[in-house]
Amino acid sequence: MTTLEAIRVSPEWLDLRESADAAARSLDLVRQLRSRLPAGGRLVVHDLASGSGSMGRWLAPLLPGPQHWVLHDRDPDLLALAEAPGPAATVEMRLSDVTRLGADELAEANLITASALLDLLTDEELAALVGACAGAGCPVLLTLSVTGSVQLLPADPLDARVAASFDEHQRRITPCGRLLGPDAVGVAAGAFRRLGAEEVAVSPSPWRLGAEEAALTAEWLVGWVDAACEQEPALAADADLYRRRRLREVDAGCLAVTVSHADLLVLP
Ligand SMILES: C[S@@+](CC[C@H](N)C(=O)[O-])C[C@H]1O[C@@H](n2cnc3c(N)ncnc32)[C@H](O)[C@@H]1O
């Protein structure tokens, strides 16, 4: 989200998605990352737009040795919920806008991470974030950016129209500029390459939601359809029936949803 259009993310939504996020993030990229971290000593990890710290809870146990996590977010209520992500880790919270980080703020980092952030940024904000990360000269792992493709099974004739309107909503114009939405990963990868990154790897990290994830699927579905209708008000009448039909399928445990995301690993 942009600074002027600072839509707040609820802690309940972050809780609901945490296990699906953990199952989706790419372990292959973590294996590549581990081979490029300094051996021995304490790792300093800066997690940008950390929310309540879900990235640390997933990643800290997968990284070696003692760690110090610095969590950056502009929402003090989410930061207040975060704790050290493990017995060998310490944590520090920083209330900050991650699109305006100065070079000195990431100077000590051995690793920079973010999760579910890039698609919320404008081109200009992303360029500033990439510049700050590249300036730190350490590996960067940016996970779970929305890439736009959604599959619902069984299929419904209205799926494609809702999906297209949702994608346009992701790319909507805000007072700070157009949001990148599904284009964010490609733009970020290109920007890191132009700044001289040695390796930029992209790996798919889809949510695969079935009967076990009914609460998350229902919440996601309602948000997905509402955003599509906000973008294309003419969709509202059809979407109302569609939403009810789809929620009945979620209740009956017979709707499977795949929501595409991508993870990005940058090695300087
Ligand atoms: C979808 S949530 C993801 C939170 C967390 N990374 C996770 O995976 O649970 C997006 C987060 O980005 C934060 N955020 C968005 N734009 C930001 C900015 N410019 N500066 C700092 N935090 C920002 C929000 O406050 C929110 O916590």
CSV table of C-alpha atoms and ligand atoms in Angstrom, one decimal:
chain,number,residue,atom,x,y,z
A,1,MET,CA,0.0,0.0,0.0
A,2,THR,CA,1.1,3.5,-0.6
A,3,THR,CA,1.8,6.0,2.2
A,4,LEU,CA,-1.3,8.1,1.4
A,5,GLU,CA,-3.6,5.1,1.0
A,6,ALA,CA,-2.4,3.3,4.1
A,7,ILE,CA,-4.9,0.5,4.3
A,8,ARG,CA,-4.3,-1.4,7.5
A,9,VAL,CA,-3.9,-5.2,7.5
A,10,SER,CA,-5.7,-6.9,10.3
A,11,PRO,CA,-3.9,-9.2,12.7
A,12,GLU,CA,-6.7,-11.7,12.2
A,13,TRP,CA,-6.1,-11.9,8.5
A,14,LEU,CA,-2.3,-12.4,9.1
A,15,ASP,CA,-3.1,-15.2,11.6
A,16,LEU,CA,-5.5,-16.8,9.2
A,17,ARG,CA,-2.9,-16.9,6.3
A,18,GLU,CA,0.2,-17.8,8.3
A,19,SER,CA,0.1,-21.6,7.9
A,20,ALA,CA,-0.8,-21.3,4.2
A,21,ASP,CA,2.1,-18.9,3.7
A,22,ALA,CA,4.5,-21.2,5.5
A,23,ALA,CA,3.5,-24.1,3.3
A,24,ALA,CA,3.8,-22.0,0.1
A,25,ARG,CA,7.2,-20.3,0.5
A,26,SER,CA,10.0,-21.9,-1.5
A,27,LEU,CA,12.4,-24.1,0.5
A,28,ASP,CA,14.5,-24.5,-2.6
A,29,LEU,CA,15.4,-20.7,-2.4
A,30,VAL,CA,16.2,-21.1,1.3
A,31,ARG,CA,18.6,-23.9,0.4
A,32,GLN,CA,20.4,-21.6,-2.1
A,33,LEU,CA,20.3,-18.8,0.5
A,34,ARG,CA,21.9,-20.8,3.2
A,35,SER,CA,25.0,-21.6,1.1
A,36,ARG,CA,25.6,-17.8,0.8
A,37,LEU,CA,25.2,-16.7,4.4
A,38,PRO,CA,28.3,-16.0,6.5
A,39,ALA,CA,29.6,-19.0,8.4
A,40,GLY,CA,29.7,-18.6,12.2
A,41,GLY,CA,28.7,-15.5,14.2
A,42,ARG,CA,25.3,-13.9,14.7
A,43,LEU,CA,23.1,-13.4,11.6
A,44,VAL,CA,21.4,-10.0,11.5
A,45,VAL,CA,18.2,-10.3,9.5
A,46,HIS,CA,16.1,-7.2,8.6
A,47,ASP,CA,12.4,-8.2,7.8
A,48,LEU,CA,10.7,-5.4,5.9
A,49,ALA,CA,7.0,-4.9,6.4
A,50,SER,CA,7.1,-7.6,8.9
A,51,GLY,CA,3.5,-7.3,10.2
A,52,SER,CA,3.4,-9.4,13.4
A,53,GLY,CA,6.6,-11.4,12.4
A,54,SER,CA,5.3,-14.4,10.4
A,55,MET,CA,8.4,-14.5,8.2
A,56,GLY,CA,10.7,-14.9,11.2
A,57,ARG,CA,8.6,-17.6,12.6
A,58,TRP,CA,8.9,-19.6,9.4
A,59,LEU,CA,12.5,-18.7,8.4
A,60,ALA,CA,14.5,-18.5,11.7
A,61,PRO,CA,14.4,-22.3,12.3
A,62,LEU,CA,15.6,-22.9,8.8
A,63,LEU,CA,18.7,-20.7,9.3
A,64,PRO,CA,21.9,-21.6,11.2
A,65,GLY,CA,23.1,-20.2,14.5
A,66,PRO,CA,22.2,-17.3,16.6
A,67,GLN,CA,20.1,-14.6,14.9
A,68,HIS,CA,19.1,-11.0,15.5
A,69,TRP,CA,15.9,-10.0,13.7
A,70,VAL,CA,15.1,-6.4,13.0
A,71,LEU,CA,11.4,-6.0,12.2
A,72,HIS,CA,10.3,-2.9,10.2
A,73,ASP,CA,6.7,-2.0,9.7
A,74,ARG,CA,4.6,1.2,9.7
A,75,ASP,CA,1.9,-0.3,11.8
A,76,PRO,CA,2.8,-0.1,15.5
A,77,ASP,CA,-0.1,-2.4,16.5
A,78,LEU,CA,1.2,-5.3,14.3
A,79,LEU,CA,4.8,-4.7,15.5
A,80,ALA,CA,3.6,-4.9,19.1
A,81,LEU,CA,2.4,-8.5,18.5
A,82,ALA,CA,5.8,-9.7,17.3
A,83,GLU,CA,8.2,-11.8,19.5
A,84,ALA,CA,11.7,-13.3,19.0
A,85,PRO,CA,11.3,-16.0,16.4
A,86,GLY,CA,13.0,-18.8,18.5
A,87,PRO,CA,15.2,-19.5,21.5
A,88,ALA,CA,18.4,-18.6,19.7
A,89,ALA,CA,17.0,-15.3,18.3
A,90,THR,CA,16.7,-11.8,19.6
A,91,VAL,CA,14.3,-9.2,18.1
A,92,GLU,CA,14.0,-5.5,17.7
A,93,MET,CA,11.1,-3.5,16.3
A,94,ARG,CA,11.4,-0.4,14.1
A,95,LEU,CA,8.4,1.7,13.1
A,96,SER,CA,9.3,2.8,9.6
A,97,ASP,CA,8.2,3.2,6.0
A,98,VAL,CA,10.2,0.6,4.1
A,99,THR,CA,10.0,2.6,0.9
A,100,ARG,CA,12.1,5.4,2.5
A,101,LEU,CA,14.9,3.5,4.2
A,102,GLY,CA,18.3,5.2,4.3
A,103,ALA,CA,21.5,3.3,3.4
A,104,ASP,CA,22.6,3.4,7.1
A,105,GLU,CA,19.4,1.6,8.3
A,106,LEU,CA,20.3,-1.7,6.6
A,107,ALA,CA,24.1,-1.3,6.9
A,108,GLU,CA,24.5,-4.2,9.4
A,109,ALA,CA,22.3,-6.7,7.6
A,110,ASN,CA,23.5,-10.1,6.6
A,111,LEU,CA,20.1,-10.9,5.1
A,112,ILE,CA,17.0,-8.8,4.1
A,113,THR,CA,13.6,-10.4,3.9
A,114,ALA,CA,10.0,-9.4,3.1
A,115,SER,CA,6.8,-11.3,2.6
A,116,ALA,CA,3.5,-10.3,0.9
A,117,LEU,CA,4.7,-6.8,0.2
A,118,LEU,CA,5.9,-6.2,-3.3
A,119,ASP,CA,2.5,-6.2,-5.1
A,120,LEU,CA,1.3,-3.5,-2.7
A,121,LEU,CA,3.9,-1.0,-3.9
A,122,THR,CA,4.1,1.5,-6.8
A,123,ASP,CA,7.0,1.5,-9.3
A,124,GLU,CA,8.7,4.4,-7.5
A,125,GLU,CA,8.3,2.8,-4.1
A,126,LEU,CA,9.6,-0.5,-5.3
A,127,ALA,CA,12.6,1.2,-7.0
A,128,ALA,CA,13.5,2.8,-3.6
A,129,LEU,CA,13.1,-0.4,-1.8
A,130,VAL,CA,15.3,-2.3,-4.3
A,131,GLY,CA,17.9,0.5,-4.2
A,132,ALA,CA,18.1,0.2,-0.4
A,133,CYS,CA,18.4,-3.6,-0.4
A,134,ALA,CA,21.0,-3.6,-3.2
A,135,GLY,CA,23.0,-0.9,-1.3
A,136,ALA,CA,23.2,-3.3,1.7
A,137,GLY,CA,25.2,-5.8,-0.4
A,138,CYS,CA,23.7,-8.9,1.3
A,139,PRO,CA,21.2,-11.6,0.1
A,140,VAL,CA,17.6,-10.6,-0.2
A,141,LEU,CA,14.6,-13.0,0.0
A,142,LEU,CA,11.3,-11.4,-1.0
A,143,THR,CA,8.5,-14.0,-0.7
A,144,LEU,CA,4.8,-14.4,-1.6
A,145,SER,CA,4.2,-11.6,-4.1
A,146,VAL,CA,0.9,-12.1,-6.0
A,147,THR,CA,1.4,-12.9,-9.6
A,148,GLY,CA,-2.2,-12.8,-10.8
A,149,SER,CA,-3.1,-16.3,-11.7
A,150,VAL,CA,-5.9,-17.9,-9.8
A,151,GLN,CA,-7.6,-21.3,-10.4
A,152,LEU,CA,-10.8,-22.5,-8.8
A,153,LEU,CA,-12.0,-26.1,-9.1
A,154,PRO,CA,-14.8,-26.8,-10.1
A,155,ALA,CA,-14.6,-23.9,-12.6
A,156,ASP,CA,-17.4,-21.4,-13.0
A,157,PRO,CA,-18.1,-19.2,-16.0
A,158,LEU,CA,-17.7,-16.0,-13.9
A,159,ASP,CA,-14.2,-16.9,-12.7
A,160,ALA,CA,-12.2,-15.3,-15.5
A,161,ARG,CA,-14.1,-12.0,-15.3
A,162,VAL,CA,-13.7,-11.7,-11.5
A,163,ALA,CA,-10.0,-12.6,-11.8
A,164,ALA,CA,-9.4,-10.0,-14.5
A,165,SER,CA,-11.2,-7.3,-12.5
A,166,PHE,CA,-9.3,-8.3,-9.4
A,167,ASP,CA,-6.0,-8.0,-11.2
A,168,GLU,CA,-6.9,-4.5,-12.5
A,169,HIS,CA,-7.8,-3.6,-8.9
A,170,GLN,CA,-4.3,-4.7,-7.8
A,171,ARG,CA,-2.9,-2.3,-10.5
A,172,ARG,CA,-5.2,0.6,-9.5
A,173,ILE,CA,-4.1,4.2,-9.4
A,174,THR,CA,-3.7,5.6,-6.0
A,175,PRO,CA,-2.6,9.1,-4.9
A,176,CYS,CA,1.0,7.9,-4.9
A,177,GLY,CA,0.8,6.3,-8.3
A,178,ARG,CA,-0.2,3.0,-9.9
A,179,LEU,CA,0.3,-0.1,-7.8
A,180,LEU,CA,2.3,-2.8,-9.4
A,181,GLY,CA,0.1,-5.8,-8.3
A,182,PRO,CA,0.9,-8.9,-10.4
A,183,ASP,CA,3.7,-7.1,-12.2
A,184,ALA,CA,5.8,-6.5,-9.1
A,185,VAL,CA,8.1,-9.6,-9.2
A,186,GLY,CA,9.2,-9.0,-12.8
A,187,VAL,CA,9.8,-5.3,-12.1
A,188,ALA,CA,11.8,-6.1,-8.9
A,189,ALA,CA,13.9,-8.8,-10.6
A,190,GLY,CA,14.7,-6.5,-13.5
A,191,ALA,CA,15.7,-3.7,-11.1
A,192,PHE,CA,18.0,-5.9,-9.0
A,193,ARG,CA,19.7,-7.2,-12.2
A,194,ARG,CA,20.2,-3.6,-13.5
A,195,LEU,CA,21.9,-2.8,-10.1
A,196,GLY,CA,24.4,-5.6,-10.7
A,197,ALA,CA,23.0,-8.6,-8.7
A,198,GLU,CA,25.0,-11.7,-9.5
A,199,GLU,CA,22.0,-14.0,-9.3
A,200,VAL,CA,18.2,-13.4,-9.2
A,201,ALA,CA,16.1,-16.5,-8.8
A,202,VAL,CA,12.3,-16.6,-9.0
A,203,SER,CA,10.4,-19.6,-7.7
A,204,PRO,CA,6.6,-20.2,-7.6
A,205,SER,CA,5.0,-20.2,-4.2
A,206,PRO,CA,1.3,-20.8,-4.7
A,207,TRP,CA,-1.3,-21.1,-1.9
A,208,ARG,CA,-3.1,-24.5,-2.5
A,209,LEU,CA,-6.3,-24.2,-0.5
A,210,GLY,CA,-8.7,-27.1,0.0
A,211,ALA,CA,-11.2,-28.3,2.6
A,212,GLU,CA,-8.6,-28.0,5.4
A,213,GLU,CA,-8.2,-24.3,4.8
A,214,ALA,CA,-11.9,-23.4,4.6
A,215,ALA,CA,-11.7,-20.4,6.9
A,216,LEU,CA,-8.9,-18.8,4.8
A,217,THR,CA,-10.5,-19.7,1.5
A,218,ALA,CA,-13.8,-18.1,2.5
A,219,GLU,CA,-12.1,-14.9,3.7
A,220,TRP,CA,-9.9,-14.8,0.6
A,221,LEU,CA,-12.9,-15.4,-1.7
A,222,VAL,CA,-14.9,-12.6,-0.2
A,223,GLY,CA,-12.0,-10.1,-0.4
A,224,TRP,CA,-11.3,-11.2,-4.0
A,225,VAL,CA,-14.8,-10.8,-5.2
A,226,ASP,CA,-15.3,-7.5,-3.3
A,227,ALA,CA,-12.1,-6.0,-4.8
A,228,ALA,CA,-13.3,-7.1,-8.3
A,229,CYS,CA,-16.7,-5.4,-7.8
A,230,GLU,CA,-15.0,-2.2,-6.5
A,231,GLN,CA,-13.0,-2.2,-9.7
A,232,GLU,CA,-15.9,-3.0,-12.0
A,233,PRO,CA,-19.2,-2.0,-10.3
A,234,ALA,CA,-21.2,-3.6,-13.2
A,235,LEU,CA,-20.1,-7.0,-11.9
A,236,ALA,CA,-22.0,-6.6,-8.6
A,237,ALA,CA,-25.3,-8.3,-9.5
A,238,ASP,CA,-23.7,-11.4,-11.0
A,239,ALA,CA,-21.0,-11.4,-8.3
A,240,ASP,CA,-23.5,-11.5,-5.5
A,241,LEU,CA,-24.9,-14.9,-6.7
A,242,TYR,CA,-21.4,-16.1,-7.5
A,243,ARG,CA,-20.1,-15.3,-4.1
A,244,ARG,CA,-23.0,-17.2,-2.4
A,245,ARG,CA,-22.5,-20.2,-4.7
A,246,ARG,CA,-18.8,-20.3,-4.1
A,247,LEU,CA,-19.2,-19.9,-0.3
A,248,ARG,CA,-21.6,-22.8,-0.2
A,249,GLU,CA,-18.9,-24.9,-2.0
A,250,VAL,CA,-16.3,-23.8,0.6
A,251,ASP,CA,-18.7,-24.9,3.4
A,252,ALA,CA,-19.3,-28.2,1.7
A,253,GLY,CA,-15.5,-28.7,1.4
A,254,CYS,CA,-15.7,-29.1,-2.3
A,255,LEU,CA,-13.9,-26.0,-3.6
A,256,ALA,CA,-10.1,-26.1,-4.3
A,257,VAL,CA,-8.3,-22.8,-5.0
A,258,THR,CA,-4.8,-22.2,-6.2
A,259,VAL,CA,-3.6,-18.6,-5.8
A,260,SER,CA,-0.3,-18.0,-7.5
A,261,HIS,CA,2.6,-16.2,-5.8
A,262,ALA,CA,6.3,-16.0,-6.5
A,263,ASP,CA,9.4,-15.8,-4.2
A,264,LEU,CA,12.5,-13.9,-5.3
A,265,LEU,CA,16.0,-14.6,-4.1
A,266,VAL,CA,18.7,-12.0,-4.9
A,267,LEU,CA,22.4,-12.8,-4.4
A,268,PRO,CA,24.6,-9.8,-4.6
B,1,LIG,C1,0.1,-8.4,3.7
B,1,LIG,S1,0.9,-7.7,5.1
B,1,LIG,C2,2.2,-8.9,5.3
B,1,LIG,C3,2.8,-8.8,6.7
B,1,LIG,C4,3.9,-9.9,6.9
B,1,LIG,N1,5.1,-9.7,6.1
B,1,LIG,C5,3.4,-11.3,6.8
B,1,LIG,O1,3.8,-11.9,5.8
B,1,LIG,O2,2.6,-11.7,7.6
B,1,LIG,C6,1.7,-6.3,4.5
B,1,LIG,C7,2.4,-5.5,5.6
B,1,LIG,O3,3.1,-4.5,5.0
B,1,LIG,C8,3.1,-3.3,5.8
B,1,LIG,N2,3.4,-2.2,5.0
B,1,LIG,C9,2.9,-1.9,3.8
B,1,LIG,N3,3.5,-0.8,3.2
B,1,LIG,C10,4.5,-0.5,4.1
B,1,LIG,C11,5.5,0.6,4.1
B,1,LIG,N4,5.5,1.4,3.1
B,1,LIG,N5,6.3,0.6,5.1
B,1,LIG,C12,6.2,-0.2,6.2
B,1,LIG,N6,5.3,-1.2,6.2
B,1,LIG,C13,4.5,-1.3,5.2
B,1,LIG,C14,1.7,-3.4,6.4
B,1,LIG,O4,1.6,-2.6,7.6
B,1,LIG,C15,1.6,-4.9,6.7
B,1,LIG,O5,2.1,-5.2,7.9
